[in-house]
Short mmCIF file of C-alpha atoms in Angstrom, two decimals:
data_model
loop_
_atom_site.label_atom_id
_atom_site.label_comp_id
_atom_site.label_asym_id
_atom_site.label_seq_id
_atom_site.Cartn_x
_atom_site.Cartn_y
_atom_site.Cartn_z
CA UNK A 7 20.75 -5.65 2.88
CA UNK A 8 18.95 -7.63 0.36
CA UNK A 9 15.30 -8.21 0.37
CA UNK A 10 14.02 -11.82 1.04
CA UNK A 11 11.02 -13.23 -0.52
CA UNK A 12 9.19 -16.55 1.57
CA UNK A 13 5.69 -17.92 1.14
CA UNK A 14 3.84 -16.89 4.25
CA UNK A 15 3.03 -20.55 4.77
CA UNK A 16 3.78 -24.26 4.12
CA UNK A 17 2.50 -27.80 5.29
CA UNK A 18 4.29 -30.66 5.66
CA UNK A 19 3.69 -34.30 7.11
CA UNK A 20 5.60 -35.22 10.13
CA UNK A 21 8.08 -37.37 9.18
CA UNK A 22 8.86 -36.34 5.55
CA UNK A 23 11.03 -33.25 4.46
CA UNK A 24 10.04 -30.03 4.86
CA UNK A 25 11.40 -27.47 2.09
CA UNK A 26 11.42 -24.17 2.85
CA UNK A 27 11.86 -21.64 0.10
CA UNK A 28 13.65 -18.06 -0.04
CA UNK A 29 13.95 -15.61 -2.86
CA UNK A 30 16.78 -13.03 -2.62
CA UNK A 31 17.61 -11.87 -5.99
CA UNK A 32 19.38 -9.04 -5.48
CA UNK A 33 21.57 -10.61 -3.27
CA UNK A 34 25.41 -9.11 -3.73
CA UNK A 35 28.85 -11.14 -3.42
CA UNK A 36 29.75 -10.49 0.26
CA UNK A 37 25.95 -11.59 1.68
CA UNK A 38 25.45 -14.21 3.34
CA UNK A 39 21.98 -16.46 3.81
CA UNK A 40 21.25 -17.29 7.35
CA UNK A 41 17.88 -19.28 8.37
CA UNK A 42 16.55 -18.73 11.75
CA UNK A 43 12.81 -19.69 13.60
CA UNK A 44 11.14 -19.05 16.36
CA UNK A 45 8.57 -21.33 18.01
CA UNK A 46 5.73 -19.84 19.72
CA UNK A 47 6.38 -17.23 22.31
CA UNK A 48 10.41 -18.30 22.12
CA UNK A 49 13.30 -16.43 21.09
CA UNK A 50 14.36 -17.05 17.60
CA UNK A 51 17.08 -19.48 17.38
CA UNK A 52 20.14 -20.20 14.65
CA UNK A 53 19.59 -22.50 12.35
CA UNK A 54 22.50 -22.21 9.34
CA UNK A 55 24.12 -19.79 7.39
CA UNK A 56 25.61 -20.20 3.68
CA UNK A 57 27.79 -17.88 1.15
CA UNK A 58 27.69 -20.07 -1.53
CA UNK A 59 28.10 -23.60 -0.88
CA UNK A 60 25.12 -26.18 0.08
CA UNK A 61 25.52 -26.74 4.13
CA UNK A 62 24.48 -29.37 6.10
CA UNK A 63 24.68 -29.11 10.17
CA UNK A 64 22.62 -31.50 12.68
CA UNK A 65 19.45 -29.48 12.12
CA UNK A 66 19.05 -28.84 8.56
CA UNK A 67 20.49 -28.21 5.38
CA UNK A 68 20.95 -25.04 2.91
CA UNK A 69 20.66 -25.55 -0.76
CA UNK A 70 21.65 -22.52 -2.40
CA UNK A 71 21.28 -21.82 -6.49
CA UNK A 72 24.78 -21.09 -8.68
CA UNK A 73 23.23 -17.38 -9.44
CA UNK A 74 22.81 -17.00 -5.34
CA UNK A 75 19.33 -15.72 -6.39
CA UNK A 76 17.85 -18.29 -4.15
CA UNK A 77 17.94 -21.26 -2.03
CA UNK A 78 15.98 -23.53 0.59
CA UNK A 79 15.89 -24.74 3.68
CA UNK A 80 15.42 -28.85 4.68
CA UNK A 81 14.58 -30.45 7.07
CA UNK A 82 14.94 -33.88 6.31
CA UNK A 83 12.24 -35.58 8.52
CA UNK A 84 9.98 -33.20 10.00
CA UNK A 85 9.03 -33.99 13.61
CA UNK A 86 5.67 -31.51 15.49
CA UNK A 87 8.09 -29.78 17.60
CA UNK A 88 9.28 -28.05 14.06
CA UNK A 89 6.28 -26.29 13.79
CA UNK A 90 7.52 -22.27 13.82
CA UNK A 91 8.01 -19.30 11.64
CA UNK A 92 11.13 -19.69 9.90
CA UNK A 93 13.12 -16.73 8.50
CA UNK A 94 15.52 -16.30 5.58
CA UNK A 95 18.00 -13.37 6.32
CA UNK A 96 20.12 -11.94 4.05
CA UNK A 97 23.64 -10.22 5.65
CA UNK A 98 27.01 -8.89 5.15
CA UNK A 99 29.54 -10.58 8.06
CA UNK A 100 32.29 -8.80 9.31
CA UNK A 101 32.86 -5.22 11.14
CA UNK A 102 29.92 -3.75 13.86
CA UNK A 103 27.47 -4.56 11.71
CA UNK A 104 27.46 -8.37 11.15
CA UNK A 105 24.90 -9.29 14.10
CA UNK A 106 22.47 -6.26 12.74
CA UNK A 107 20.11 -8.87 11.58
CA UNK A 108 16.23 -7.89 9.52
CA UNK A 109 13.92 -9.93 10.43
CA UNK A 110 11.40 -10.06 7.96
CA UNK A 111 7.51 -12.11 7.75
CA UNK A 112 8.72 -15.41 7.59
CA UNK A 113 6.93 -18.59 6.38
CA UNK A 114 5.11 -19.64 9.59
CA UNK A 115 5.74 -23.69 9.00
CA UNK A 116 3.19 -26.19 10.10
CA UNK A 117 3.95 -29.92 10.52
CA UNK A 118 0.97 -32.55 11.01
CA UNK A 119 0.74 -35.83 12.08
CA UNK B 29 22.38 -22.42 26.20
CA UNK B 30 24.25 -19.14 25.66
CA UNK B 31 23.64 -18.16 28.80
CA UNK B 32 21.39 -15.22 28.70
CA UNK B 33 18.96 -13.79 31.18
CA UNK B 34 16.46 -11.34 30.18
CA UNK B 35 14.17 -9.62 33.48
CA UNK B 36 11.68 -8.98 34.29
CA UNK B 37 10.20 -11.60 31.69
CA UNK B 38 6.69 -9.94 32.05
CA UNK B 39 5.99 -6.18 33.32
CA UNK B 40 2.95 -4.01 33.15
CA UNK B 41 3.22 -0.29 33.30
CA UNK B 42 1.53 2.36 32.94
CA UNK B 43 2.34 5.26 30.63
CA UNK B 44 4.87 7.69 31.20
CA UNK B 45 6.64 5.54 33.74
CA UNK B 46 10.39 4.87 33.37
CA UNK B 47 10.38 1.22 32.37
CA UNK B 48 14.28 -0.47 32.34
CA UNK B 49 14.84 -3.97 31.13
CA UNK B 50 17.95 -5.90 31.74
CA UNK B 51 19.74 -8.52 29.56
CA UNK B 52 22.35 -10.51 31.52
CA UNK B 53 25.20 -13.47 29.59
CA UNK B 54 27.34 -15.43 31.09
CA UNK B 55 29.75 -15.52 28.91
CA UNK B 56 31.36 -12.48 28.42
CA UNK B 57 30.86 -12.27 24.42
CA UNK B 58 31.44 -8.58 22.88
CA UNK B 59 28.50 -8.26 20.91
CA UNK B 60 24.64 -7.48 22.48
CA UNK B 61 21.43 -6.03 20.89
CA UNK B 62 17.61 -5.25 21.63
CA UNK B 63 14.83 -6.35 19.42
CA UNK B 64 11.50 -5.56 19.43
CA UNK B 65 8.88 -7.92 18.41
CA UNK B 66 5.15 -6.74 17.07
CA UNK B 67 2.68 -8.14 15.15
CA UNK B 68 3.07 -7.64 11.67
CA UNK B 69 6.55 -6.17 11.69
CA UNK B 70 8.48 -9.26 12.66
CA UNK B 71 12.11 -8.52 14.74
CA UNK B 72 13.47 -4.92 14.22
CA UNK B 73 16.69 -4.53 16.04
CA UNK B 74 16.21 -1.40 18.99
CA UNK B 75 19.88 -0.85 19.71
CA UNK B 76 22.71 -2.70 20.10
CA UNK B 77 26.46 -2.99 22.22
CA UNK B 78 29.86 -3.49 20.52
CA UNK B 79 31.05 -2.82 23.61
CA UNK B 80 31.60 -1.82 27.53
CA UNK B 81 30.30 1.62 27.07
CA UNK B 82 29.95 1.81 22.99
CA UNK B 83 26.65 1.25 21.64
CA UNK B 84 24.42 2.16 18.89
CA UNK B 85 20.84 2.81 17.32
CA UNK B 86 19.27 0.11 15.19
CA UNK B 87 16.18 0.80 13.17
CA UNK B 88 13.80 1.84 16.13
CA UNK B 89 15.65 3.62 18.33
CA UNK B 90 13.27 6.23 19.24
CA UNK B 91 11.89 6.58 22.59
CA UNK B 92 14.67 3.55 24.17
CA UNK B 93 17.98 3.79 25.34
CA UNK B 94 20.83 1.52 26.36
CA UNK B 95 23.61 1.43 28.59
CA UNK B 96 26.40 -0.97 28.98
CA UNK B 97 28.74 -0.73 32.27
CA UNK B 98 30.26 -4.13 32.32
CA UNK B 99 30.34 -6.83 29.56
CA UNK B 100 27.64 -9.10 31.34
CA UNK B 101 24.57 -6.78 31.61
CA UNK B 102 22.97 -4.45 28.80
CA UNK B 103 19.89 -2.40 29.69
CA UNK B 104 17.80 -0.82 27.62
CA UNK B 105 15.79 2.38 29.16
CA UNK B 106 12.03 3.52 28.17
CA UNK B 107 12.28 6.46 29.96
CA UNK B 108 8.64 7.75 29.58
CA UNK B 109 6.72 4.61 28.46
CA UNK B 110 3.96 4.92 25.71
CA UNK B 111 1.10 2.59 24.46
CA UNK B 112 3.17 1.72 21.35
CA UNK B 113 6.09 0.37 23.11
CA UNK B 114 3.89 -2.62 24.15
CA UNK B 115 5.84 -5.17 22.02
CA UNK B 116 7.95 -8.24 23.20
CA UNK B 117 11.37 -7.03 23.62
CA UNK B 118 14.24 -9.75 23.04
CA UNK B 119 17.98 -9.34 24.06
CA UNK B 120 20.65 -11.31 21.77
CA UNK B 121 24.28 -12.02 21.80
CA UNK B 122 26.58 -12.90 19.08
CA UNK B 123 28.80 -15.58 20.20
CA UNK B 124 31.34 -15.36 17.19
CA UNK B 125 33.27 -12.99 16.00
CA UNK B 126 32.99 -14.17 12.32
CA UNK B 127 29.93 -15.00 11.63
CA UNK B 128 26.22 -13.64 12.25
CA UNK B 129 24.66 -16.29 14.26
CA UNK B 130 22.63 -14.63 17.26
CA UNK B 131 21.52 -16.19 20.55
CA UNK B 132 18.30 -15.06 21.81
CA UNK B 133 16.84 -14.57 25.55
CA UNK B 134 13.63 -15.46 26.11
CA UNK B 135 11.94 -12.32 25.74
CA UNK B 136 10.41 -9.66 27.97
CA UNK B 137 6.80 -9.15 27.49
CA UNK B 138 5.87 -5.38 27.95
CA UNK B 139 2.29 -4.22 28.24
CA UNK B 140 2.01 -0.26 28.97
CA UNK B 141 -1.35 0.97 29.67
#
């Protein structure tokens, strides 16, 4: 699986978008990005996925770059009950394998009033 | 809601006692695993269920093991507990067949003595 790269921490006023970076550069063709978090003491829960195209779904958004090398996470108006650690995953789909997800630091997100 | 039950949520033990946590869906969905969750090393997946009776090791599969008799239930075994498998243990489910999005339980919080 390919390695993911996100700032252990961001900031973000409640009410404005929160962008949430993720470096995978040596992503390959068949990988997918998926973006989960996990509030305190919670499971983590789904957020989106991408292959290549920008996605939108009621939660959030994925912007990912032409090259794949990268691509963020927004939430468009950040409410307090956002605050978590989010995590950028990268993962082939398909076979046994696809739900073998890494979990790796995350960027623990804080939003303020 | 994916329907998932994870008990007992909280257990204390003390070392070298058989410890066995169960993960019960709802839902019938063919796909279950067992993370771990520690400070400092994020999710790493335990084991995980393709199948009534056909599982497999993740990336910490020492000292655990599973079973899985009938699609709703997957337990995972310590069968000697140690001091190091203190950790948060979370059960998931994949609810697709096509894509990688997990569902998580709530977690189990292990402390072993």
């Amino acid at each position: 699986d390919a390695k993911t790269t996100q700032p252990p921490s961001m900031d973000c006023a409640e009410g404005r978008a929160a962008n949430l970076p993720c470096n995978h550069s040596t992503i390959s063709g068949n990988e997918y990005v998926y973006w989960y978090r996990q509030i305190h003491s919670q499971g983590p829960q789904y957020i989106i996925h991408g292959l290549k195209n920008n996605e939108t779904n009621e939660m959030a958004s994925l912007i990912i770059t032409e090259d794949r090398k990268s691509s963020t996470l927004i939430l468009p108006h950040a409410t307090l009950r956002d605050t978590a650690v989010y995590y950028c995953i990268v993962r082939i789909t398909g076979g046994t394998s696809y739900g073998k997800l890494t979990f790796g630091q995350g960027t623990i997100l804080t939003v303020h009033p | 809601d994916a329907g998932i039950t994870q008990s007992p949520r909280h257990k204390v033990t003390e070392t070298g006692t058989p410890v066995t946590l169960r993960c019960h869906q709802t839902e019938n969905h063919r796909y279950m695993y067992w993370y771990r969750q520690d400070p400092g090393h994020g999710l790493r997946l335990i084991h995980y269920s393709y199948g009534v009776k056909d599982t497999d090791k993740g990336e910490v599969s020492d000292g655990y093991s599973v079973s899985r008799s009938k699609t709703e239930d997957f337990l995972l075994t310590l069968e000697s507990a140690t001091s190091s498998q203190t950790s948060v243990y979370f059960c998931a489910i994949s609810v697709t067949t096509t894509t990688g999005e997990l569902f998580f339980g709530e977690g189990s919080r292990l402390t072993v003595l």
